[in-house]
JSON list of C-alpha atoms in Angstrom, two decimals:
[
{"chain": "B", "resi": 1, "resn": "MET", "atom": "CA", "xyz": [-236.16, 151.72, 18.92]},
{"chain": "B", "resi": 2, "resn": "PRO", "atom": "CA", "xyz": [-235.10, 150.55, 15.43]},
{"chain": "B", "resi": 3, "resn": "GLU", "atom": "CA", "xyz": [-236.21, 147.16, 14.13]},
{"chain": "B", "resi": 4, "resn": "PRO", "atom": "CA", "xyz": [-233.42, 144.54, 14.52]},
{"chain": "B", "resi": 5, "resn": "GLU", "atom": "CA", "xyz": [-231.83, 143.29, 11.32]},
{"chain": "B", "resi": 6, "resn": "SER", "atom": "CA", "xyz": [-233.01, 139.85, 10.22]},
{"chain": "B", "resi": 7, "resn": "VAL", "atom": "CA", "xyz": [-230.53, 137.03, 10.68]},
{"chain": "B", "resi": 8, "resn": "LEU", "atom": "CA", "xyz": [-231.67, 135.71, 7.30]},
{"chain": "B", "resi": 9, "resn": "LEU", "atom": "CA", "xyz": [-230.93, 138.95, 5.45]},
{"chain": "B", "resi": 10, "resn": "ASN", "atom": "CA", "xyz": [-227.59, 137.93, 3.89]},
{"chain": "B", "resi": 11, "resn": "MET", "atom": "CA", "xyz": [-228.07, 134.17, 3.66]},
{"chain": "B", "resi": 12, "resn": "GLY", "atom": "CA", "xyz": [-228.91, 134.00, -0.03]},
{"chain": "B", "resi": 13, "resn": "THR", "atom": "CA", "xyz": [-230.70, 131.05, -1.52]},
{"chain": "B", "resi": 14, "resn": "ALA", "atom": "CA", "xyz": [-230.01, 127.39, -0.92]},
{"chain": "B", "resi": 15, "resn": "THR", "atom": "CA", "xyz": [-228.24, 125.48, -3.67]},
{"chain": "B", "resi": 16, "resn": "TRP", "atom": "CA", "xyz": [-229.85, 122.17, -2.73]},
{"chain": "B", "resi": 17, "resn": "SER", "atom": "CA", "xyz": [-233.36, 120.78, -2.69]},
{"chain": "B", "resi": 18, "resn": "SER", "atom": "CA", "xyz": [-235.39, 119.94, 0.38]},
{"chain": "B", "resi": 19, "resn": "GLU", "atom": "CA", "xyz": [-234.78, 116.25, -0.42]},
{"chain": "B", "resi": 20, "resn": "ASP", "atom": "CA", "xyz": [-231.03, 116.92, -0.41]},
{"chain": "B", "resi": 21, "resn": "GLY", "atom": "CA", "xyz": [-231.39, 118.70, 2.92]},
{"chain": "B", "resi": 22, "resn": "THR", "atom": "CA", "xyz": [-233.30, 115.77, 4.40]},
{"chain": "B", "resi": 23, "resn": "ALA", "atom": "CA", "xyz": [-230.74, 113.27, 3.09]},
{"chain": "B", "resi": 24, "resn": "TYR", "atom": "CA", "xyz": [-228.00, 115.41, 4.67]},
{"chain": "B", "resi": 25, "resn": "GLU", "atom": "CA", "xyz": [-229.75, 115.35, 8.05]},
{"chain": "B", "resi": 26, "resn": "VAL", "atom": "CA", "xyz": [-230.08, 111.56, 7.83]},
{"chain": "B", "resi": 27, "resn": "ALA", "atom": "CA", "xyz": [-226.36, 111.27, 7.05]},
{"chain": "B", "resi": 28, "resn": "LEU", "atom": "CA", "xyz": [-225.48, 113.50, 10.01]},
{"chain": "B", "resi": 29, "resn": "GLU", "atom": "CA", "xyz": [-227.61, 111.35, 12.30]},
{"chain": "B", "resi": 30, "resn": "GLY", "atom": "CA", "xyz": [-225.86, 108.25, 10.98]},
{"chain": "B", "resi": 31, "resn": "ILE", "atom": "CA", "xyz": [-222.48, 109.81, 11.73]},
{"chain": "B", "resi": 32, "resn": "ASN", "atom": "CA", "xyz": [-223.67, 110.69, 15.24]},
{"chain": "B", "resi": 33, "resn": "HIS", "atom": "CA", "xyz": [-224.59, 107.04, 15.81]},
{"chain": "B", "resi": 34, "resn": "VAL", "atom": "CA", "xyz": [-221.22, 105.87, 14.48]},
{"chain": "B", "resi": 35, "resn": "VAL", "atom": "CA", "xyz": [-219.39, 108.27, 16.81]},
{"chain": "B", "resi": 36, "resn": "GLY", "atom": "CA", "xyz": [-221.53, 107.02, 19.69]},
{"chain": "B", "resi": 37, "resn": "ALA", "atom": "CA", "xyz": [-220.79, 103.39, 18.86]},
{"chain": "B", "resi": 38, "resn": "TYR", "atom": "CA", "xyz": [-217.07, 104.12, 18.82]},
{"chain": "B", "resi": 39, "resn": "THR", "atom": "CA", "xyz": [-217.39, 105.91, 22.16]},
{"chain": "B", "resi": 40, "resn": "ARG", "atom": "CA", "xyz": [-218.97, 102.81, 23.70]},
{"chain": "B", "resi": 41, "resn": "LEU", "atom": "CA", "xyz": [-216.27, 100.56, 22.30]},
{"chain": "B", "resi": 42, "resn": "ILE", "atom": "CA", "xyz": [-213.54, 102.91, 23.50]},
{"chain": "B", "resi": 43, "resn": "GLY", "atom": "CA", "xyz": [-215.00, 102.79, 27.01]},
{"chain": "B", "resi": 44, "resn": "GLU", "atom": "CA", "xyz": [-215.11, 99.00, 26.93]},
{"chain": "B", "resi": 45, "resn": "SER", "atom": "CA", "xyz": [-211.51, 98.84, 25.67]},
{"chain": "B", "resi": 46, "resn": "GLU", "atom": "CA", "xyz": [-210.30, 101.23, 28.35]},
{"chain": "B", "resi": 47, "resn": "ALA", "atom": "CA", "xyz": [-212.09, 99.20, 31.04]},
{"chain": "B", "resi": 48, "resn": "ALA", "atom": "CA", "xyz": [-210.31, 96.09, 29.77]},
{"chain": "B", "resi": 49, "resn": "ASN", "atom": "CA", "xyz": [-206.94, 97.91, 29.68]},
{"chain": "B", "resi": 50, "resn": "ALA", "atom": "CA", "xyz": [-206.78, 97.38, 25.91]},
{"chain": "B", "resi": 51, "resn": "THR", "atom": "CA", "xyz": [-204.95, 100.66, 25.33]},
{"chain": "B", "resi": 52, "resn": "GLU", "atom": "CA", "xyz": [-203.91, 100.01, 21.73]},
{"chain": "B", "resi": 53, "resn": "ARG", "atom": "CA", "xyz": [-207.46, 99.12, 20.73]},
{"chain": "B", "resi": 54, "resn": "ALA", "atom": "CA", "xyz": [-208.84, 102.18, 22.53]},
{"chain": "B", "resi": 55, "resn": "ASP", "atom": "CA", "xyz": [-206.32, 104.38, 20.71]},
{"chain": "B", "resi": 56, "resn": "SER", "atom": "CA", "xyz": [-207.23, 102.85, 17.35]},
{"chain": "B", "resi": 57, "resn": "LEU", "atom": "CA", "xyz": [-210.94, 103.29, 18.01]},
{"chain": "B", "resi": 58, "resn": "SER", "atom": "CA", "xyz": [-210.33, 106.89, 19.12]},
{"chain": "B", "resi": 59, "resn": "GLY", "atom": "CA", "xyz": [-208.64, 107.56, 15.79]},
{"chain": "B", "resi": 60, "resn": "GLU", "atom": "CA", "xyz": [-211.64, 106.20, 13.92]},
{"chain": "B", "resi": 61, "resn": "ARG", "atom": "CA", "xyz": [-213.99, 108.30, 16.05]},
{"chain": "B", "resi": 62, "resn": "ARG", "atom": "CA", "xyz": [-211.94, 111.42, 15.24]},
{"chain": "B", "resi": 63, "resn": "ARG", "atom": "CA", "xyz": [-212.04, 110.56, 11.53]},
{"chain": "B", "resi": 64, "resn": "TRP", "atom": "CA", "xyz": [-215.83, 110.33, 11.62]},
{"chain": "B", "resi": 65, "resn": "ALA", "atom": "CA", "xyz": [-216.15, 113.56, 13.59]},
{"chain": "B", "resi": 66, "resn": "ALA", "atom": "CA", "xyz": [-214.02, 115.28, 10.95]},
{"chain": "B", "resi": 67, "resn": "ARG", "atom": "CA", "xyz": [-216.15, 113.79, 8.21]},
{"chain": "B", "resi": 68, "resn": "ARG", "atom": "CA", "xyz": [-219.24, 115.23, 9.91]},
{"chain": "B", "resi": 69, "resn": "ARG", "atom": "CA", "xyz": [-217.66, 118.71, 9.80]},
{"chain": "B", "resi": 70, "resn": "THR", "atom": "CA", "xyz": [-216.86, 118.52, 6.08]},
{"chain": "B", "resi": 71, "resn": "LEU", "atom": "CA", "xyz": [-220.12, 117.00, 4.83]},
{"chain": "B", "resi": 72, "resn": "THR", "atom": "CA", "xyz": [-222.40, 119.41, 2.97]},
{"chain": "B", "resi": 73, "resn": "PRO", "atom": "CA", "xyz": [-225.98, 119.07, 1.73]},
{"chain": "B", "resi": 74, "resn": "GLY", "atom": "CA", "xyz": [-224.84, 120.23, -1.70]},
{"chain": "B", "resi": 75, "resn": "ASP", "atom": "CA", "xyz": [-222.82, 117.04, -2.32]},
{"chain": "B", "resi": 76, "resn": "ARG", "atom": "CA", "xyz": [-225.62, 114.48, -2.60]},
{"chain": "B", "resi": 77, "resn": "ALA", "atom": "CA", "xyz": [-223.34, 111.70, -3.85]},
{"chain": "B", "resi": 78, "resn": "GLU", "atom": "CA", "xyz": [-221.15, 112.00, -0.74]},
{"chain": "B", "resi": 79, "resn": "VAL", "atom": "CA", "xyz": [-224.21, 112.31, 1.51]},
{"chain": "B", "resi": 80, "resn": "ASP", "atom": "CA", "xyz": [-225.64, 109.09, 0.10]},
{"chain": "B", "resi": 81, "resn": "ALA", "atom": "CA", "xyz": [-222.24, 107.34, 0.36]},
{"chain": "B", "resi": 82, "resn": "VAL", "atom": "CA", "xyz": [-221.92, 108.39, 4.02]},
{"chain": "B", "resi": 83, "resn": "THR", "atom": "CA", "xyz": [-225.43, 107.14, 4.81]},
{"chain": "B", "resi": 84, "resn": "ALA", "atom": "CA", "xyz": [-224.70, 103.75, 3.25]},
{"chain": "B", "resi": 85, "resn": "GLU", "atom": "CA", "xyz": [-221.33, 103.47, 4.95]},
{"chain": "B", "resi": 86, "resn": "CYS", "atom": "CA", "xyz": [-222.84, 104.38, 8.32]},
{"chain": "B", "resi": 87, "resn": "ALA", "atom": "CA", "xyz": [-225.48, 101.67, 7.99]},
{"chain": "B", "resi": 88, "resn": "ARG", "atom": "CA", "xyz": [-222.86, 99.04, 7.15]},
{"chain": "B", "resi": 89, "resn": "LEU", "atom": "CA", "xyz": [-220.43, 100.18, 9.84]},
{"chain": "B", "resi": 90, "resn": "LEU", "atom": "CA", "xyz": [-223.08, 100.40, 12.55]},
{"chain": "B", "resi": 91, "resn": "ALA", "atom": "CA", "xyz": [-224.12, 96.81, 11.90]},
{"chain": "B", "resi": 92, "resn": "GLU", "atom": "CA", "xyz": [-220.47, 95.79, 12.21]},
{"chain": "B", "resi": 93, "resn": "LEU", "atom": "CA", "xyz": [-219.80, 97.86, 15.36]},
{"chain": "B", "resi": 94, "resn": "ARG", "atom": "CA", "xyz": [-222.96, 96.60, 17.02]},
{"chain": "B", "resi": 95, "resn": "GLY", "atom": "CA", "xyz": [-222.18, 93.00, 16.10]},
{"chain": "B", "resi": 96, "resn": "THR", "atom": "CA", "xyz": [-225.27, 92.55, 13.94]},
{"chain": "B", "resi": 97, "resn": "ALA", "atom": "CA", "xyz": [-223.48, 92.26, 10.59]}
]
């Protein structure tokens, strides 16, 4: 039986450092927390029949989910901006700002 081809064979080399990769993972985790916070607020709004607020919050959640899909470890400035924005926004969404 032939040896299976490595999944890493055609990947090439990374264009970012391990620090950039770590910063990217932190930013992704921040986005995940923001999306989760919006999900909680959407649920609360729906329970209170605040449809307009739930719709607005759903739009924000979609915007953050889209941002998660477009973020790359190679854009350190954007990664750092996302991390800072997540920290600020989470404090606001959680009522600790």
